CSV table of C-alpha atoms in Angstrom, one decimal:
chain,number,residue,atom,x,y,z
A,1,UNK,CA,108.6,-51.0,102.6
A,2,UNK,CA,107.0,-49.9,105.0
A,3,UNK,CA,109.3,-50.9,108.0
A,4,UNK,CA,112.4,-49.3,105.3
A,5,UNK,CA,109.7,-45.8,105.6
A,6,UNK,CA,109.8,-46.4,109.3
A,7,UNK,CA,113.6,-46.8,109.7
A,8,UNK,CA,114.5,-44.2,107.3
A,9,UNK,CA,112.0,-41.8,109.5
A,10,UNK,CA,114.1,-42.9,113.0
A,11,UNK,CA,117.2,-41.7,111.4
A,12,UNK,CA,115.9,-38.1,110.0
A,13,UNK,CA,114.7,-37.7,113.6
A,14,UNK,CA,117.8,-38.2,114.8
A,15,UNK,CA,119.6,-35.9,112.3
A,16,UNK,CA,119.8,-32.4,114.4
A,17,UNK,CA,121.2,-34.5,117.5
A,18,UNK,CA,124.1,-35.8,115.2
A,19,UNK,CA,124.6,-32.8,114.2
A,20,UNK,CA,124.5,-31.0,117.4
A,21,UNK,CA,127.4,-34.1,118.5
A,22,UNK,CA,129.0,-33.8,115.7
A,23,UNK,CA,129.1,-29.8,115.4
A,24,UNK,CA,130.3,-29.8,119.2
A,25,UNK,CA,133.4,-32.3,118.7
A,26,UNK,CA,134.5,-31.6,115.2
A,27,UNK,CA,134.5,-27.8,116.4
A,28,UNK,CA,133.7,-26.6,112.3
A,29,UNK,CA,130.6,-26.6,110.6
A,30,UNK,CA,131.7,-27.8,107.0
A,31,UNK,CA,133.4,-30.8,108.5
A,32,UNK,CA,130.7,-31.5,111.1
A,33,UNK,CA,127.8,-31.7,108.2
A,34,UNK,CA,130.4,-33.7,106.4
A,35,UNK,CA,130.9,-36.3,109.2
A,36,UNK,CA,126.8,-36.8,109.9
A,37,UNK,CA,126.2,-36.8,106.1
A,38,UNK,CA,129.2,-39.6,105.9
A,39,UNK,CA,127.7,-41.4,109.2
A,40,UNK,CA,124.1,-41.5,107.6
A,41,UNK,CA,125.1,-43.2,104.2
A,42,UNK,CA,126.9,-45.5,106.2
A,43,UNK,CA,123.3,-46.1,108.5
A,44,UNK,CA,121.9,-46.4,105.4
A,45,UNK,CA,123.4,-49.2,103.8
A,46,UNK,CA,123.7,-50.8,107.2
A,47,UNK,CA,120.8,-50.6,107.9
A,48,UNK,CA,119.9,-54.3,107.8
A,49,UNK,CA,122.3,-54.8,110.9
A,50,UNK,CA,120.0,-52.4,112.7
A,51,UNK,CA,117.9,-54.6,114.9
A,52,UNK,CA,114.2,-53.2,115.4
A,53,UNK,CA,113.3,-52.0,119.1
A,54,UNK,CA,116.6,-51.4,120.0
A,55,UNK,CA,117.9,-48.0,120.1
A,56,UNK,CA,118.0,-46.0,117.1
A,57,UNK,CA,119.6,-43.2,119.0
A,58,UNK,CA,122.4,-45.4,120.5
A,59,UNK,CA,123.0,-47.6,117.1
A,60,UNK,CA,123.3,-43.8,115.1
A,61,UNK,CA,126.1,-42.7,117.8
A,62,UNK,CA,128.2,-45.7,117.4
A,63,UNK,CA,127.9,-45.0,114.0
A,64,UNK,CA,128.8,-41.5,114.2
A,65,UNK,CA,131.7,-42.2,116.6
A,66,UNK,CA,133.5,-44.6,114.3
A,67,UNK,CA,133.6,-42.2,111.7
A,68,UNK,CA,134.9,-39.9,113.8
A,69,UNK,CA,137.5,-42.5,114.8
A,70,UNK,CA,138.1,-43.6,111.5
A,71,UNK,CA,138.1,-40.4,109.3
A,72,UNK,CA,137.9,-37.1,111.6
A,73,UNK,CA,140.8,-38.0,113.8
A,74,UNK,CA,143.0,-39.0,111.1
A,75,UNK,CA,142.4,-35.9,108.9
A,76,UNK,CA,142.4,-33.1,111.4
A,77,UNK,CA,145.4,-31.1,111.5
A,78,UNK,CA,145.5,-29.8,114.3
A,79,UNK,CA,144.2,-31.5,117.3
A,80,UNK,CA,145.1,-29.4,120.5
A,81,UNK,CA,143.9,-25.6,119.4
A,82,UNK,CA,140.4,-24.8,119.4
A,83,UNK,CA,139.1,-24.4,115.4
A,84,UNK,CA,138.8,-20.3,114.6
A,85,UNK,CA,135.5,-21.4,113.4
A,86,UNK,CA,134.2,-22.1,117.0
A,87,UNK,CA,135.5,-18.5,118.5
A,88,UNK,CA,133.9,-16.7,115.4
A,89,UNK,CA,130.7,-19.0,116.3
A,90,UNK,CA,131.8,-17.6,120.0
A,91,UNK,CA,131.8,-14.2,119.0
A,92,UNK,CA,128.6,-14.4,117.2
A,93,UNK,CA,126.9,-15.9,120.3
A,94,UNK,CA,128.3,-13.5,122.5
A,95,UNK,CA,127.6,-10.3,120.8
A,96,UNK,CA,123.6,-11.7,120.3
A,97,UNK,CA,123.1,-12.8,124.0
A,98,UNK,CA,123.9,-10.0,126.4
A,99,UNK,CA,122.2,-12.4,129.7
A,100,UNK,CA,124.7,-13.6,132.1
A,101,UNK,CA,123.1,-17.4,131.3
A,102,UNK,CA,124.1,-17.1,127.5
A,103,UNK,CA,127.4,-15.9,128.7
A,104,UNK,CA,128.0,-19.0,130.9
A,105,UNK,CA,126.6,-21.1,127.9
A,106,UNK,CA,129.5,-19.8,125.6
A,107,UNK,CA,131.9,-20.0,128.5
A,108,UNK,CA,131.5,-23.7,128.9
A,109,UNK,CA,131.1,-24.6,124.8
A,110,UNK,CA,134.8,-22.7,124.5
A,111,UNK,CA,135.9,-24.8,128.1
A,112,UNK,CA,134.9,-27.7,126.5
A,113,UNK,CA,136.6,-27.4,123.3
A,114,UNK,CA,139.8,-27.5,125.4
A,115,UNK,CA,139.2,-30.8,126.7
A,116,UNK,CA,140.5,-34.2,125.8
A,117,UNK,CA,138.7,-36.0,122.5
A,118,UNK,CA,138.0,-38.4,125.5
A,119,UNK,CA,136.2,-36.0,128.0
A,120,UNK,CA,134.4,-34.6,125.6
A,121,UNK,CA,132.9,-37.8,124.0
A,122,UNK,CA,131.6,-38.5,127.7
A,123,UNK,CA,130.6,-34.7,128.1
A,124,UNK,CA,128.7,-34.6,125.0
A,125,UNK,CA,126.7,-38.5,125.5
A,126,UNK,CA,126.0,-38.6,128.6
A,127,UNK,CA,125.6,-34.8,129.7
A,128,UNK,CA,124.5,-32.9,126.2
A,129,UNK,CA,122.8,-35.5,124.6
A,130,UNK,CA,121.4,-37.3,127.8
A,131,UNK,CA,122.4,-41.3,127.1
A,132,UNK,CA,122.7,-43.4,130.0
A,133,UNK,CA,125.8,-44.6,130.8
A,134,UNK,CA,125.2,-47.8,129.6
A,135,UNK,CA,124.2,-45.9,126.3
A,136,UNK,CA,127.2,-44.3,125.9
A,137,UNK,CA,129.2,-47.8,127.1
A,138,UNK,CA,127.9,-49.5,124.2
A,139,UNK,CA,128.5,-46.2,121.4
A,140,UNK,CA,132.3,-45.6,123.1
A,141,UNK,CA,132.9,-49.6,123.2
A,142,UNK,CA,134.1,-49.4,126.7
A,143,UNK,CA,132.9,-51.0,130.2
A,144,UNK,CA,130.1,-48.9,132.2
A,145,UNK,CA,132.6,-48.8,134.7
A,146,UNK,CA,134.9,-46.7,132.5
A,147,UNK,CA,132.2,-44.2,131.5
A,148,UNK,CA,131.3,-43.7,135.2
A,149,UNK,CA,134.8,-43.0,136.5
A,150,UNK,CA,136.0,-41.1,133.0
A,151,UNK,CA,132.7,-39.0,133.0
A,152,UNK,CA,133.8,-38.1,136.8
A,153,UNK,CA,136.7,-37.0,135.5
A,154,UNK,CA,135.5,-34.9,132.6
A,155,UNK,CA,132.9,-33.1,134.9
A,156,UNK,CA,135.8,-31.6,136.6
A,157,UNK,CA,137.9,-31.0,134.0
A,158,UNK,CA,135.2,-28.9,132.7
A,159,UNK,CA,134.5,-27.2,136.1
A,160,UNK,CA,138.6,-25.9,135.5
A,161,UNK,CA,138.3,-25.1,132.2
A,162,UNK,CA,135.3,-23.2,132.9
A,163,UNK,CA,136.8,-21.3,136.1
A,164,UNK,CA,140.1,-20.3,134.5
A,165,UNK,CA,138.2,-19.2,131.5
A,166,UNK,CA,135.7,-16.8,133.2
A,167,UNK,CA,138.8,-15.0,134.7
A,168,UNK,CA,140.2,-14.9,131.6
A,169,UNK,CA,137.1,-13.9,130.3
A,170,UNK,CA,137.5,-11.1,132.4
A,171,UNK,CA,141.2,-10.4,132.6
A,172,UNK,CA,141.4,-11.9,136.2
A,173,UNK,CA,144.1,-13.7,137.1
A,174,UNK,CA,143.3,-17.4,137.4
A,175,UNK,CA,142.9,-18.7,141.0
A,176,UNK,CA,146.4,-20.7,141.6
A,177,UNK,CA,144.1,-23.4,142.7
A,178,UNK,CA,142.3,-24.3,139.3
A,179,UNK,CA,145.9,-24.6,137.5
A,180,UNK,CA,147.9,-26.4,139.8
A,181,UNK,CA,145.1,-29.0,140.7
A,182,UNK,CA,145.3,-31.7,138.0
A,183,UNK,CA,141.8,-32.2,136.4
A,184,UNK,CA,139.8,-35.1,137.7
A,185,UNK,CA,142.2,-36.5,139.7
A,186,UNK,CA,141.9,-34.6,143.1
A,187,UNK,CA,138.9,-36.2,145.2
A,188,UNK,CA,136.8,-34.5,147.2
A,189,UNK,CA,137.4,-34.2,151.0
A,190,UNK,CA,137.2,-32.0,153.9
A,191,UNK,CA,141.1,-30.9,153.6
A,192,UNK,CA,141.2,-30.2,150.0
A,193,UNK,CA,140.8,-26.8,148.4
A,194,UNK,CA,137.3,-26.0,147.6
A,195,UNK,CA,136.5,-24.5,144.3
A,196,UNK,CA,133.3,-22.4,144.7
A,197,UNK,CA,131.1,-22.1,141.6
A,198,UNK,CA,131.8,-20.3,138.8
A,199,UNK,CA,129.8,-17.3,139.2
A,200,UNK,CA,130.9,-17.0,142.9
A,201,UNK,CA,134.6,-17.2,142.1
A,202,UNK,CA,134.6,-14.6,140.0
A,203,UNK,CA,132.9,-12.4,141.7
A,204,UNK,CA,134.6,-12.6,144.9
A,205,UNK,CA,137.8,-12.1,142.7
A,206,UNK,CA,136.5,-9.0,141.2
A,207,UNK,CA,135.9,-7.4,144.6
A,208,UNK,CA,139.3,-8.1,145.9
A,209,UNK,CA,140.9,-6.6,143.0
B,1,UNK,CA,142.2,-45.1,146.6
B,2,UNK,CA,139.3,-43.7,145.8
B,3,UNK,CA,137.9,-42.7,148.9
B,4,UNK,CA,137.9,-39.1,150.2
B,5,UNK,CA,136.1,-39.7,153.9
B,6,UNK,CA,135.0,-43.0,155.2
B,7,UNK,CA,132.0,-43.5,153.9
B,8,UNK,CA,131.5,-41.1,150.0
B,9,UNK,CA,133.2,-40.8,146.9
B,10,UNK,CA,133.4,-38.3,144.2
B,11,UNK,CA,131.8,-41.3,142.0
B,12,UNK,CA,129.0,-41.8,144.8
B,13,UNK,CA,128.2,-37.9,144.5
B,14,UNK,CA,128.0,-38.4,140.8
B,15,UNK,CA,126.0,-41.3,141.0
B,16,UNK,CA,123.8,-39.6,143.4
B,17,UNK,CA,123.4,-36.1,141.0
B,18,UNK,CA,122.7,-39.1,138.0
B,19,UNK,CA,120.2,-40.2,139.9
B,20,UNK,CA,121.6,-43.6,140.2
B,21,UNK,CA,121.8,-44.5,143.7
B,22,UNK,CA,119.8,-47.3,145.8
B,23,UNK,CA,117.0,-46.0,147.8
B,24,UNK,CA,118.8,-46.7,151.0
B,25,UNK,CA,122.3,-45.7,149.8
B,26,UNK,CA,121.1,-42.0,148.3
B,27,UNK,CA,119.7,-41.6,151.9
B,28,UNK,CA,123.3,-42.5,153.4
B,29,UNK,CA,124.7,-39.9,151.0
B,30,UNK,CA,122.0,-36.9,151.7
B,31,UNK,CA,123.2,-37.7,155.3
B,32,UNK,CA,126.8,-36.9,154.1
B,33,UNK,CA,126.0,-34.2,152.2
B,34,UNK,CA,124.0,-32.8,155.2
B,35,UNK,CA,127.4,-33.0,157.0
B,36,UNK,CA,129.6,-32.0,154.6
B,37,UNK,CA,128.6,-28.5,153.1
B,38,UNK,CA,132.1,-28.3,151.3
B,39,UNK,CA,130.4,-31.4,149.4
B,40,UNK,CA,127.1,-30.3,149.3
B,41,UNK,CA,128.4,-27.3,147.7
B,42,UNK,CA,130.2,-29.8,145.3
B,43,UNK,CA,127.1,-31.5,144.5
B,44,UNK,CA,125.4,-28.3,143.6
B,45,UNK,CA,128.3,-26.9,141.6
B,46,UNK,CA,128.2,-30.0,139.5
B,47,UNK,CA,124.4,-29.9,138.9
B,48,UNK,CA,124.3,-26.2,137.5
B,49,UNK,CA,127.4,-27.4,135.3
B,50,UNK,CA,124.7,-30.3,134.2
B,51,UNK,CA,122.0,-27.7,133.7
B,52,UNK,CA,124.3,-26.0,131.0
B,53,UNK,CA,125.1,-28.8,129.8
B,54,UNK,CA,121.4,-29.9,128.8
B,55,UNK,CA,121.3,-26.6,127.1
B,56,UNK,CA,124.9,-26.5,124.8
B,57,UNK,CA,123.6,-26.3,121.6
B,58,UNK,CA,120.1,-26.2,121.2
B,59,UNK,CA,120.3,-23.4,118.8
B,60,UNK,CA,121.8,-26.3,116.5
B,61,UNK,CA,118.8,-28.4,117.0
B,62,UNK,CA,116.3,-25.7,115.8
B,63,UNK,CA,118.4,-25.2,112.7
B,64,UNK,CA,116.9,-26.9,109.2
B,65,UNK,CA,118.2,-29.9,108.8
B,66,UNK,CA,120.3,-29.2,105.4
B,67,UNK,CA,119.3,-30.3,102.5
B,68,UNK,CA,121.5,-32.9,101.5
B,69,UNK,CA,121.0,-34.8,104.4
B,70,UNK,CA,117.2,-34.8,104.4
B,71,UNK,CA,117.7,-36.1,100.5
B,72,UNK,CA,120.0,-39.1,102.2
B,73,UNK,CA,117.3,-39.9,104.3
B,74,UNK,CA,114.5,-39.4,102.1
B,75,UNK,CA,115.6,-41.1,99.2
B,76,UNK,CA,114.2,-44.6,99.5
B,77,UNK,CA,116.2,-48.2,97.7
């Protein structure tokens, strides 16, 4: 009984992270909490399959991921367009925070929402939740090497998306390089066009306008 | 080919950033970065992106957990 209680406590501690992942992934609040609720129900009913001493966080994220796969993807109607809740969230956040760092956070979140699900998954698990590649591989049911290469491409794609978005925000034309480049496929090389850090790029564009 | 230069790939740079290189490989990558400011800038851009990502949704973590979720895990069978 005490074991059971401890496991429930372990689960409870992870709820904020599950909610964050769900919110950033599902893009609207109600859907996100519904999916977390469904995941918790499955976790509790399948608690006997949890091996004590193993990683509760990874176990719960695996369940959440499966719920997304099975329920959310089937249910959602509009797989590509960012949800209006997200945009409203961003507007509210943007009004609240006038600091550049807050703006950047908002920009990155908005840019993230434009990426494919595969990319968002690895960014959220490894980049936001800080899971190891091995843990993310377990959650997603893919090899560690796939996590590694997908994460690399996702990070490039996110940088491209942030660059494009920051130009949109400032009503500046996106640099042709950001539009033309196929995100994630370009390897670093001495000869390849450099994409400068986002803030630096925006500044340099502004001064040339 | 996944090679950007004879010695260091984009994935190597990511491994470097994520602390997944062996000590000897890390030394090689650092030497490469010292010779290639463009790649060093890439690493810095990735690093600053990683720092932003760490803070993403931290406001959600601070929200009170909705009652219907708490009730679920607090009721024991």
